[in-house]
mmCIF file of C-alpha atoms in Angstrom:
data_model
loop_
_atom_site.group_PDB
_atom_site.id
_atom_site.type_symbol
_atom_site.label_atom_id
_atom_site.label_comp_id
_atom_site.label_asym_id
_atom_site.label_seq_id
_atom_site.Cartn_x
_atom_site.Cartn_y
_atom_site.Cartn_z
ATOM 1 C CA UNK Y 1 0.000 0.000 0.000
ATOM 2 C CA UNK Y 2 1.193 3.459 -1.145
ATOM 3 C CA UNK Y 3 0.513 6.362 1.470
ATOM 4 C CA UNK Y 4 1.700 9.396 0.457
ATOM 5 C CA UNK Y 5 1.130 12.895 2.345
ATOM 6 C CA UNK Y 6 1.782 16.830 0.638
ATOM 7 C CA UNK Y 7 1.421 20.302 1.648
ATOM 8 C CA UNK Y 8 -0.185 21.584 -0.806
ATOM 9 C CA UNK Y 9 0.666 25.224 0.288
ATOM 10 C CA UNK Y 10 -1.825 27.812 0.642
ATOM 11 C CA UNK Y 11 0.710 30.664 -0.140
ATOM 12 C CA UNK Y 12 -1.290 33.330 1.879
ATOM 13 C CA UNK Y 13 0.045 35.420 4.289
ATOM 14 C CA UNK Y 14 -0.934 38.271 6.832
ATOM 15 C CA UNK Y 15 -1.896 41.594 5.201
ATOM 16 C CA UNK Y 16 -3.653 43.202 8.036
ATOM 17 C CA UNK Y 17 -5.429 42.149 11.398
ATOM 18 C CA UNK Y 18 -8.369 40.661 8.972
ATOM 19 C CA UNK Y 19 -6.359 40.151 6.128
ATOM 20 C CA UNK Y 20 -4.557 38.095 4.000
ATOM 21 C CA UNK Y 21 -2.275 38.421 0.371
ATOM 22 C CA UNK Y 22 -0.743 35.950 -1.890
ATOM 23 C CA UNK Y 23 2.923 35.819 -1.442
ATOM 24 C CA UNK Y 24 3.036 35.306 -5.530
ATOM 25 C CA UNK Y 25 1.105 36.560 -8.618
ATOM 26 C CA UNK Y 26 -1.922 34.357 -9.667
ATOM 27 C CA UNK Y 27 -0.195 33.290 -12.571
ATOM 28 C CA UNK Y 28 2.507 31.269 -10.789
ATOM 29 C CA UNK Y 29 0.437 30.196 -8.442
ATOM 30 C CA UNK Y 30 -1.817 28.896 -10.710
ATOM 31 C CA UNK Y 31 1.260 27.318 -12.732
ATOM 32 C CA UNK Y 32 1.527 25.937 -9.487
ATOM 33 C CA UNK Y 33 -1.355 23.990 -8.859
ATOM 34 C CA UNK Y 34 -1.408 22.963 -12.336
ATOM 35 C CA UNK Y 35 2.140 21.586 -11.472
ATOM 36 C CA UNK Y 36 0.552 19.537 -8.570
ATOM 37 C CA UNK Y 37 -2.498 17.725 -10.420
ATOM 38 C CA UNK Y 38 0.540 16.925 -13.542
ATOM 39 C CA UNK Y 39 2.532 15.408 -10.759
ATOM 40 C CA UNK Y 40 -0.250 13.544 -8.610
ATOM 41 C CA UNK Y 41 -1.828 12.083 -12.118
ATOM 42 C CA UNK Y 42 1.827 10.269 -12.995
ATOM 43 C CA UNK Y 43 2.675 9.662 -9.464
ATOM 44 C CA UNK Y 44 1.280 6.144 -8.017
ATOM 45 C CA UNK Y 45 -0.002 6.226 -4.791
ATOM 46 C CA UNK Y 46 -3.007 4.340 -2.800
ATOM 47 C CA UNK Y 47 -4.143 7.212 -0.182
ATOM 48 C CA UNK Y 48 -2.967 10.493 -0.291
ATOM 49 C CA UNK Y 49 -3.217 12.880 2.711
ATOM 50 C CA UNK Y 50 -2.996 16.554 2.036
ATOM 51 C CA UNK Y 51 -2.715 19.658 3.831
ATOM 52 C CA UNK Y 52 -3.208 23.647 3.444
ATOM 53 C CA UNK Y 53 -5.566 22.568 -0.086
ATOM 54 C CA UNK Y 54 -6.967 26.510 -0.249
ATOM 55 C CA UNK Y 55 -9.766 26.901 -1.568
ATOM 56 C CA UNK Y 56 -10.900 23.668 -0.501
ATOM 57 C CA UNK Y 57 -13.962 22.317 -1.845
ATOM 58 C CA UNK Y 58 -13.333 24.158 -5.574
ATOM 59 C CA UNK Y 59 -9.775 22.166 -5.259
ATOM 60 C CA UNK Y 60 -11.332 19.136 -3.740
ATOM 61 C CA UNK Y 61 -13.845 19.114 -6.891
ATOM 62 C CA UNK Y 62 -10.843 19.192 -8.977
ATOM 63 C CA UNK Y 63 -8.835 16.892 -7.627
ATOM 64 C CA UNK Y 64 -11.424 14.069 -7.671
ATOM 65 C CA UNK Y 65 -12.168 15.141 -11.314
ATOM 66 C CA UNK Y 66 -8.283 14.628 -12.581
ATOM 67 C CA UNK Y 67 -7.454 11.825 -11.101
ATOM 68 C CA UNK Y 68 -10.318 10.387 -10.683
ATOM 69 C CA UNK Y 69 -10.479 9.829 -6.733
ATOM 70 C CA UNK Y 70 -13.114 10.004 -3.979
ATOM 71 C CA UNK Y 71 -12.928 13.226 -2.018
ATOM 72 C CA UNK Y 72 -12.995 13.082 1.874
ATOM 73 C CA UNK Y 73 -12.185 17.196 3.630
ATOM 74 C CA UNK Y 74 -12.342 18.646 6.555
ATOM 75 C CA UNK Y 75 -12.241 22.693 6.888
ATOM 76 C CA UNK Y 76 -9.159 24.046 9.207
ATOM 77 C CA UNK Y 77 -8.078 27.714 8.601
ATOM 78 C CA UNK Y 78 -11.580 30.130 7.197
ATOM 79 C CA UNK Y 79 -12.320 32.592 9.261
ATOM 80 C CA UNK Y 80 -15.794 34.117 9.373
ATOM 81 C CA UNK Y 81 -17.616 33.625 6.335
ATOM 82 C CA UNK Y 82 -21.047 32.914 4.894
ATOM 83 C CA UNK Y 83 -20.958 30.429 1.529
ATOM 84 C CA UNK Y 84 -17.364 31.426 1.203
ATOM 85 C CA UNK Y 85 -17.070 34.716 1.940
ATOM 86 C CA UNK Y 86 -16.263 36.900 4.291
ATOM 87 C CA UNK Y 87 -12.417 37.984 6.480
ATOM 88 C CA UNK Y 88 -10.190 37.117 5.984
ATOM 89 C CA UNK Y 89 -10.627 36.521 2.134
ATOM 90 C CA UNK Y 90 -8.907 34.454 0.418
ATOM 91 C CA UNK Y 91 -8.262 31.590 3.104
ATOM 92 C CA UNK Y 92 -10.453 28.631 2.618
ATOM 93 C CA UNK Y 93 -8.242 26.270 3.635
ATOM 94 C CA UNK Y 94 -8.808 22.868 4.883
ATOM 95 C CA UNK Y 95 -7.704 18.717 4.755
ATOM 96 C CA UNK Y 96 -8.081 16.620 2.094
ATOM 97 C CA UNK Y 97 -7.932 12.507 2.175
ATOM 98 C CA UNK Y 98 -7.869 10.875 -1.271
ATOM 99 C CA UNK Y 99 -8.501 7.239 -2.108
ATOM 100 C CA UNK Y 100 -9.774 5.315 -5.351
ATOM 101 C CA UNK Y 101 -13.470 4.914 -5.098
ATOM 102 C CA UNK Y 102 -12.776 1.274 -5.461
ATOM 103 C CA UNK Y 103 -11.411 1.372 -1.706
ATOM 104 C CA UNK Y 104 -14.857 1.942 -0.506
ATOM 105 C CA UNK Y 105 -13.104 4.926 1.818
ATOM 106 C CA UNK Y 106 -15.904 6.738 4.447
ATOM 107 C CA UNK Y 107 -15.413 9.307 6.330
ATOM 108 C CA UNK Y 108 -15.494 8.584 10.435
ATOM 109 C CA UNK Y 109 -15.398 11.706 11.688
ATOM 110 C CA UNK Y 110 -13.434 15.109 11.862
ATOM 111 C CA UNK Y 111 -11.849 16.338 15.113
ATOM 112 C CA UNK Y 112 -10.604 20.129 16.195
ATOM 113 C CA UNK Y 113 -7.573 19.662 17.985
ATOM 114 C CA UNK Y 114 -7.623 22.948 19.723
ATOM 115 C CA UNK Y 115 -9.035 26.843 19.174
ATOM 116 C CA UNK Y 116 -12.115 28.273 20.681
ATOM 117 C CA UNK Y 117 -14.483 26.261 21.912
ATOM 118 C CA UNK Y 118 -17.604 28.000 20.518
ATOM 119 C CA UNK Y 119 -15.979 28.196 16.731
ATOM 120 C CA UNK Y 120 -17.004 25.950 14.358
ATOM 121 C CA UNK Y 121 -15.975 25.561 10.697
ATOM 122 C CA UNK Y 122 -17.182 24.551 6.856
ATOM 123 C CA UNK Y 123 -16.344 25.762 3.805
ATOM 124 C CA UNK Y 124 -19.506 27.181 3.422
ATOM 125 C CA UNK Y 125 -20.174 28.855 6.828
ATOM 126 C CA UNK Y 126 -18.003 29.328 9.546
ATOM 127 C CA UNK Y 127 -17.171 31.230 12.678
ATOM 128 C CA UNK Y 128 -13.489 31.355 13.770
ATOM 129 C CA UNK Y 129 -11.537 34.054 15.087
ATOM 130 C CA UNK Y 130 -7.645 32.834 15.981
ATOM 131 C CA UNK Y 131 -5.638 29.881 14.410
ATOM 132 C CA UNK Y 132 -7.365 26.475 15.137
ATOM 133 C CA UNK Y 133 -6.110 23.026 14.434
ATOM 134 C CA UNK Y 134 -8.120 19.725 12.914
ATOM 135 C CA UNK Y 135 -7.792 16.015 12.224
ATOM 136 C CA UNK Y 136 -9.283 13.794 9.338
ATOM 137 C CA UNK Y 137 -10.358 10.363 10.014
ATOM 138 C CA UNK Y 138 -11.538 8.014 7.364
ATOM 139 C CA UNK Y 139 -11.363 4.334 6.670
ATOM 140 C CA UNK Y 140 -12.028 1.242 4.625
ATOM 141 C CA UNK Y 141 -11.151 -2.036 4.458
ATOM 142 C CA UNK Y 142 -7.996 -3.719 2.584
ATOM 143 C CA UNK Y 143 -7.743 -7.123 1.468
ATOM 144 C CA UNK Y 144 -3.962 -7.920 3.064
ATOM 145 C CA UNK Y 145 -4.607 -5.224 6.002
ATOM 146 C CA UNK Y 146 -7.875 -5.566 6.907
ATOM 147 C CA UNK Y 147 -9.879 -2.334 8.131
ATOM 148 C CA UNK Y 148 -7.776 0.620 8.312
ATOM 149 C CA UNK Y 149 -8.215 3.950 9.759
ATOM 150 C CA UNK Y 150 -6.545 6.861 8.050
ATOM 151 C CA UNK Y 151 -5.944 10.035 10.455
ATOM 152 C CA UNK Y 152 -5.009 13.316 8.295
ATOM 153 C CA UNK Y 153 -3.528 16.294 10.516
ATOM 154 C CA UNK Y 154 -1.798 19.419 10.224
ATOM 155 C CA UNK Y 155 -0.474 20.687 13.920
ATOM 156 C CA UNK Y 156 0.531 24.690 14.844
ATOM 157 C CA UNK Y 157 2.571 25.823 12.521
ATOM 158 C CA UNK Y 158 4.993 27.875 15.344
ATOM 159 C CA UNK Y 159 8.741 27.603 15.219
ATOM 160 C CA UNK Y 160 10.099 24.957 16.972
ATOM 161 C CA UNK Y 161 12.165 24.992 20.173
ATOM 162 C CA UNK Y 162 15.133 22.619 19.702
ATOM 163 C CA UNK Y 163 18.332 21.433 21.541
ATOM 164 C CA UNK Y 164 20.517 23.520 18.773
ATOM 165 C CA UNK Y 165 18.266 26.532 18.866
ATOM 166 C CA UNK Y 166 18.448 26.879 23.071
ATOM 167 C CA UNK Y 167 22.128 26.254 22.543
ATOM 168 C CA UNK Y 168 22.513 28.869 19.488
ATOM 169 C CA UNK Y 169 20.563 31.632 21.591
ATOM 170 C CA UNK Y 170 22.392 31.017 24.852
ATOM 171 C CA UNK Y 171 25.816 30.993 23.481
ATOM 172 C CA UNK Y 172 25.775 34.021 21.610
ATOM 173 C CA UNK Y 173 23.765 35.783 24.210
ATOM 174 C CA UNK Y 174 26.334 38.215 25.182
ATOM 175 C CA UNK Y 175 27.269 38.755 22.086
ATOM 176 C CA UNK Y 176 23.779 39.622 21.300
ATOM 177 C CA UNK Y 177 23.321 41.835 24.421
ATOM 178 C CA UNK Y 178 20.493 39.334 25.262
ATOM 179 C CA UNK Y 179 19.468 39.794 28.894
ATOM 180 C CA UNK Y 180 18.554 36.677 31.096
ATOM 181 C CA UNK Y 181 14.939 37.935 31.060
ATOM 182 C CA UNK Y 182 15.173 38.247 27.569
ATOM 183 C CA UNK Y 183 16.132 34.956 26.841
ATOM 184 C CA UNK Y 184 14.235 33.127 29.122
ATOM 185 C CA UNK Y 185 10.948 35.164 27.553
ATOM 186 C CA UNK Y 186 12.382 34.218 23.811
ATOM 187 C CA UNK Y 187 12.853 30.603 25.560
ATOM 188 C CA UNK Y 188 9.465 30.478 26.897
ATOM 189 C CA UNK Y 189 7.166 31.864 23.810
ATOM 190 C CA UNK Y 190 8.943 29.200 21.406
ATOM 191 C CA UNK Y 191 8.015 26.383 24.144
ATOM 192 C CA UNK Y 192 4.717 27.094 23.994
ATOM 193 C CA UNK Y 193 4.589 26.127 20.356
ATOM 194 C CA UNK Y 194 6.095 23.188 21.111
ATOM 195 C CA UNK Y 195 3.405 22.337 23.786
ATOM 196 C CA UNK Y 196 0.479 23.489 21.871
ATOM 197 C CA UNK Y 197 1.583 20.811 19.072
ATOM 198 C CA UNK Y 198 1.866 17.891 22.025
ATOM 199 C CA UNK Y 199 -1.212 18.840 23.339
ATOM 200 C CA UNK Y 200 -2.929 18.917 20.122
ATOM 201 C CA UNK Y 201 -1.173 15.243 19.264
ATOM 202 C CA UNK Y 202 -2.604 14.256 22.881
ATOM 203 C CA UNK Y 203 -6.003 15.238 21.994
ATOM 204 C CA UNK Y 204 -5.796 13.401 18.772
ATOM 205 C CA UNK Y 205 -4.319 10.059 20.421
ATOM 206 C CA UNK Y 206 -7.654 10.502 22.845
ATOM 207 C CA UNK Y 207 -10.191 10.272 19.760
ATOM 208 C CA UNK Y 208 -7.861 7.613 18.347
ATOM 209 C CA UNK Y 209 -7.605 5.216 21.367
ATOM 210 C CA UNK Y 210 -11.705 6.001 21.702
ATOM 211 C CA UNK Y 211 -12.223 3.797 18.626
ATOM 212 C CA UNK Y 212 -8.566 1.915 18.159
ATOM 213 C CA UNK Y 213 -10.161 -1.585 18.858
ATOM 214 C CA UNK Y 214 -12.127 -1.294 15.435
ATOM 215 C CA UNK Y 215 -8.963 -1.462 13.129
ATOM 216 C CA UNK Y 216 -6.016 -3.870 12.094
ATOM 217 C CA UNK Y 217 -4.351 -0.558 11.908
ATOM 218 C CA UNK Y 218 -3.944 2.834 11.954
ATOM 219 C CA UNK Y 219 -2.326 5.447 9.498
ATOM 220 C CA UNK Y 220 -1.202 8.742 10.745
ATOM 221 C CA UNK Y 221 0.319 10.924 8.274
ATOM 222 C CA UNK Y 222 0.591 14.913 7.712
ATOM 223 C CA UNK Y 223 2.478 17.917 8.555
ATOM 224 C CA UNK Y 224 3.580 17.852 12.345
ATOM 225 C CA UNK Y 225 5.375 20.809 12.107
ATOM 226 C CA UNK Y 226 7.966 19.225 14.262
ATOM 227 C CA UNK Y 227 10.982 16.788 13.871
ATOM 228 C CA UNK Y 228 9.824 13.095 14.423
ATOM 229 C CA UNK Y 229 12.468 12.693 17.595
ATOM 230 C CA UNK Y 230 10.695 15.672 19.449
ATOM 231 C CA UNK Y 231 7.843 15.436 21.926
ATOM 232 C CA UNK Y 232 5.164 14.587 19.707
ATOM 233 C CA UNK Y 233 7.576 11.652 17.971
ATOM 234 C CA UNK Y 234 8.058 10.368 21.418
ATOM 235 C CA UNK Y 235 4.017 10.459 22.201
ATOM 236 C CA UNK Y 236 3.593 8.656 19.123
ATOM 237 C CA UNK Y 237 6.204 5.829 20.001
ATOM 238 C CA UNK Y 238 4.512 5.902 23.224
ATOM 239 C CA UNK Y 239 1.433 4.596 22.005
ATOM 240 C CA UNK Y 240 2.870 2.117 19.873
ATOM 241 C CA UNK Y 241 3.100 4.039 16.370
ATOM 242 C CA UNK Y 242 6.055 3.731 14.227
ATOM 243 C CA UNK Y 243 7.998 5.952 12.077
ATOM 244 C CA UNK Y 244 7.637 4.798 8.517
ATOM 245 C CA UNK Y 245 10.964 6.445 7.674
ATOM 246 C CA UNK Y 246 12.974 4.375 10.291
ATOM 247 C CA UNK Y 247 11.402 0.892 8.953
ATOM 248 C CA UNK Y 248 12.972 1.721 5.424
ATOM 249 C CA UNK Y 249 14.114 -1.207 3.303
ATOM 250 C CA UNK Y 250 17.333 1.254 1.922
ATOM 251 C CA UNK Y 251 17.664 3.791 4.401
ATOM 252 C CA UNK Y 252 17.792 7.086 2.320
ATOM 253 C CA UNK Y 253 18.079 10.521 4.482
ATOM 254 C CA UNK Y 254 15.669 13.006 3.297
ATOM 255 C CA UNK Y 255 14.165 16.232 3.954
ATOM 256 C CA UNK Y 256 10.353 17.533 3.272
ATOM 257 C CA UNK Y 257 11.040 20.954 4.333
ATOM 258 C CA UNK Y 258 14.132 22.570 2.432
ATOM 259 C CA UNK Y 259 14.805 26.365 1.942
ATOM 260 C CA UNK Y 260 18.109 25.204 -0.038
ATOM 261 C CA UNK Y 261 16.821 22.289 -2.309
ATOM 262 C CA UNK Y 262 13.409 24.557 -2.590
ATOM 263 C CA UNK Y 263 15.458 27.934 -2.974
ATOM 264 C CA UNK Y 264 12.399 29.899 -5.135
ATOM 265 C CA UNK Y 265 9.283 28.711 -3.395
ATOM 266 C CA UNK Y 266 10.747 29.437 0.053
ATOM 267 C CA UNK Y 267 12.556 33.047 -0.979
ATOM 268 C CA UNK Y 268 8.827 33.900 -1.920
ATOM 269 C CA UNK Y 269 7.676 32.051 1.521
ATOM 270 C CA UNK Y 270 10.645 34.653 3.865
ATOM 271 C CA UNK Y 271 7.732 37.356 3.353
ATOM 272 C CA UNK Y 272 5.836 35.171 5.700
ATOM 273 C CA UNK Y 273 6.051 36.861 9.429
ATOM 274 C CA UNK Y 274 7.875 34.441 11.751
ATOM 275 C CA UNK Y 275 6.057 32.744 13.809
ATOM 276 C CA UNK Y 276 7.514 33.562 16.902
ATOM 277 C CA UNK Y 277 7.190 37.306 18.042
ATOM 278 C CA UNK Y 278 10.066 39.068 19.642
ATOM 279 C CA UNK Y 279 10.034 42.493 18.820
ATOM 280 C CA UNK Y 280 8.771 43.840 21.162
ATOM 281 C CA UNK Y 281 11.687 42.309 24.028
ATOM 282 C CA UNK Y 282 13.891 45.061 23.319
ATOM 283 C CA UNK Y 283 14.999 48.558 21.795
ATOM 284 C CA UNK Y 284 18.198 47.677 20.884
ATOM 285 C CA UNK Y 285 18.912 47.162 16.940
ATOM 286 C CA UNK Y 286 21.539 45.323 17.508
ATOM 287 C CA UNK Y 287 19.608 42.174 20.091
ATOM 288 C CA UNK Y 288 16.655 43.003 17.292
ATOM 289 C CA UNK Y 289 18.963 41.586 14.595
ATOM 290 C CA UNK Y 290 20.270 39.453 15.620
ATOM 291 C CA UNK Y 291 17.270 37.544 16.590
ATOM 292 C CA UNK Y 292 15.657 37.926 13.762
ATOM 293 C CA UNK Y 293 18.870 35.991 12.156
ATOM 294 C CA UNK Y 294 19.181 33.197 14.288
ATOM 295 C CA UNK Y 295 15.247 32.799 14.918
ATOM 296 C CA UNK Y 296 14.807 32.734 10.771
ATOM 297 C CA UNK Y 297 17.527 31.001 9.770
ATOM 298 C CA UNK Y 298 16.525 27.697 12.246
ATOM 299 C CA UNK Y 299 12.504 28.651 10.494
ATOM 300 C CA UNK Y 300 14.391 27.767 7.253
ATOM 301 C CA UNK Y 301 16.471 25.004 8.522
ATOM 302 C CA UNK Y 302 15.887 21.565 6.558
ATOM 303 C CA UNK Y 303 13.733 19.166 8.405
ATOM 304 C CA UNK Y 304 11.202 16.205 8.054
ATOM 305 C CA UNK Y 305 8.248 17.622 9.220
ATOM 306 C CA UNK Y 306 5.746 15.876 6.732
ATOM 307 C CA UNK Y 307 5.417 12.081 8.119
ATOM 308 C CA UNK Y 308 3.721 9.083 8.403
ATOM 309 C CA UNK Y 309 2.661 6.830 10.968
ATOM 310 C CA UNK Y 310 1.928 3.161 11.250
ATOM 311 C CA UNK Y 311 0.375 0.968 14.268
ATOM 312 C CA UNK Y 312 -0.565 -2.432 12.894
ATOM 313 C CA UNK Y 313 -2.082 -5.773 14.981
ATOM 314 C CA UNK Y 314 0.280 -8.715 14.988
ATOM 315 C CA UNK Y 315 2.554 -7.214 11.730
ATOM 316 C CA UNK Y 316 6.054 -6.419 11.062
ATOM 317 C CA UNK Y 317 6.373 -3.648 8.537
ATOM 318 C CA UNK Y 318 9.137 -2.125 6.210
ATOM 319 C CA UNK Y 319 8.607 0.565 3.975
ATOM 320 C CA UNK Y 320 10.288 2.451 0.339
ATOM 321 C CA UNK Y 321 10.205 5.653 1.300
ATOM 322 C CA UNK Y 322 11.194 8.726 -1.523
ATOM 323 C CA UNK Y 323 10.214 12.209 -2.132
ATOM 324 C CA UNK Y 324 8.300 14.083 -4.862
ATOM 325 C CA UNK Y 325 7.793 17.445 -6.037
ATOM 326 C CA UNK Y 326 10.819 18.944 -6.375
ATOM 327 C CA UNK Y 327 12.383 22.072 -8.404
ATOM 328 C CA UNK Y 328 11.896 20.814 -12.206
ATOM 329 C CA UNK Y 329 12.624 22.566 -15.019
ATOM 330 C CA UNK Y 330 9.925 25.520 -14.166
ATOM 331 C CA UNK Y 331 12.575 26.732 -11.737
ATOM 332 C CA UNK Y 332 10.299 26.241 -8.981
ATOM 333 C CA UNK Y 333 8.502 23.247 -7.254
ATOM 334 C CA UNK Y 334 5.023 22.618 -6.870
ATOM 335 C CA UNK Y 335 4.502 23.605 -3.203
ATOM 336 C CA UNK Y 336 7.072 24.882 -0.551
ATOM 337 C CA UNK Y 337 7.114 21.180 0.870
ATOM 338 C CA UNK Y 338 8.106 18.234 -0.645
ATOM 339 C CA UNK Y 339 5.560 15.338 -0.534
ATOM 340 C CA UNK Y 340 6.834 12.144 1.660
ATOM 341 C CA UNK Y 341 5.518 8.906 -0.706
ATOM 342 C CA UNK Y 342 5.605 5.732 1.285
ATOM 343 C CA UNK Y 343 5.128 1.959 0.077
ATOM 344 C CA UNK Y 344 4.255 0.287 3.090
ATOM 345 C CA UNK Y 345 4.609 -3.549 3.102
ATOM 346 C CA UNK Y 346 4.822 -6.753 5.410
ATOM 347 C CA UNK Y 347 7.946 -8.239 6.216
#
């Protein structure tokens, strides 16, 4: 079985308090998507999970069309709107699961991982005022694997705090003319991204573990927006998931997130603000600076944040893993990710 997850990339970013802009002109970006649907119709895959798919029933609609696939979304990132429109416009964004009708896929249920408790979302009429976070769960029934469920997520997208960052920032702290209080505030608004994203996985492994007993296994794929050997890996390992990557056949190092191997899409994606704000920690230009170069230049860093999953009853696994979507001859690639194909078989 082929699993292969993508982020699709929305290629929005904040214009105003209520607003958002398209980082390129609409011709590239629709070169772009163009450049996805070419790519998905010659790549092979079983189930494809796929994030930041904006707008996303007019995309969904099209991707079932082209390749001739059953649909399955989930809304994420809208805003307020009323059939599609509304602030901020634009940003219809959402999940998308794909299968071959064949698979008899349905859709089990979809599940906000955090935000406001009185929001609620669609792509036709929603109510959402901050950043919230979803899951997708579907399922159907292979011959060899017997009933699977399928869980599609995208976690907070917030810079993550890591051993080489803390180490970065403390070391060149006095060169920086970074005070202790500084620090430990720069120190303690990146760890809150990190704990949003475990909480978020926590709530998820709660709907999974609800229902777990149903299936032979369980797919997770999607973008984590974290390295697998953080917190969230370790939750995951904790409740008996496995990293597709490390059960490769070959083992082939590889990257889904990569400002150097992706140098156009991501010198377009720099406009984005960072997602950590620190600003407004002091008034000198030269501590400004500099953490604005260290904090975006570990944003930028290469990482596998796009991954997949597997818990399966009574099986040993090994996968193929390889990447697609990458700079062609366009001079760009299709998305500002690279999508993480996996062929997922039984020792």
């Amino acid at each position: 079985m082929k699993i292969l997850t993508y982020n699709l990339w929305h290629g929005l970013a904040p214009k105003g308090p209520v607003s958002m802009e398209f980082l390129e002109p609409e011709v590239r970006r629709k070169s772009r998507y163009q450049m996805q649907l070419d790519l998905l119709e010659l790549t092979e895959f079983d189930v494809g999970l796929f994030q930041e798919v904006n707008p996303l029933l007019d995309r969904s609609h099209t991707f079932e069309k082209s390749l001739k696939r059953e649909a399955f979304y989930q809304s994420d990132l809208v805003g307020v709107k009323i059939l599609g429109v509304g602030l901020p416009g634009d940003l219809n964004s959402g999940l998308m699961t794909l299968a071959p009708k064949a698979f008899g896929m349905r859709r089990v249920k979809g599940v906000k991982l955090s935000g406001m408790g009185r929001s609620f979302v669609s792509p036709w009429l929603s109510f959402q005022l901050r950043e919230e976070r979803y899951a997708l769960l579907t399922e159907f029934i292979h011959p060899d694997w017997g009933r699977v469920l399928v869980v599609n997520t995208h976690l907070h997208h917030g810079l993550e705090l890591t051993e080489a960052l803390e180490e970065e920032l403390t070391q060149k702290s006095s060169e920086l003319e970074i005070s202790s209080s500084v620090l430990n505030e720069v120190f303690d608004r990146l760890q809150k991204g990190n704990q949003r994203r475990l909480r978020e996985m926590k709530n998820l492994m709660g709907v999974i573990e609800s229902i777990s007993s149903r299936y032979a296994m369980v797919v997770l794929g999607g973008d984590l927006n974290e390295r697998p050997d953080g917190e969230v890996g370790q939750l995951l390992k904790d409740y008996g998931f496995e990293d597709s990557f490390q059960l490769q056949h070959l083992m082939l190092d590889m990257k889904t997130f990569d400002s150097h191997k992706n140098e156009s899409n991501h010198h377009i994606q720099s406009r984005f603000p960072l997602t950590v704000p620190f600003e407004d920690l002091s008034f000198s230009k030269k501590t400004t600076e500099g953490l604005r170069e260290i904090l975006s230049r570990h944003e930028g860093s290469a990482r596998r944040i796009d991954q997949i999953w597997v818990r399966a009853k009574g099986k040993s696994l090994k996968t193929d893993v390889k990447l697609i979507g990458l700079e062609g001859e366009e001079g760009f690639a299709p998305s500002d990710h690279f999508g993480y194909l996996v062929h997922l078989q039984e020792k």
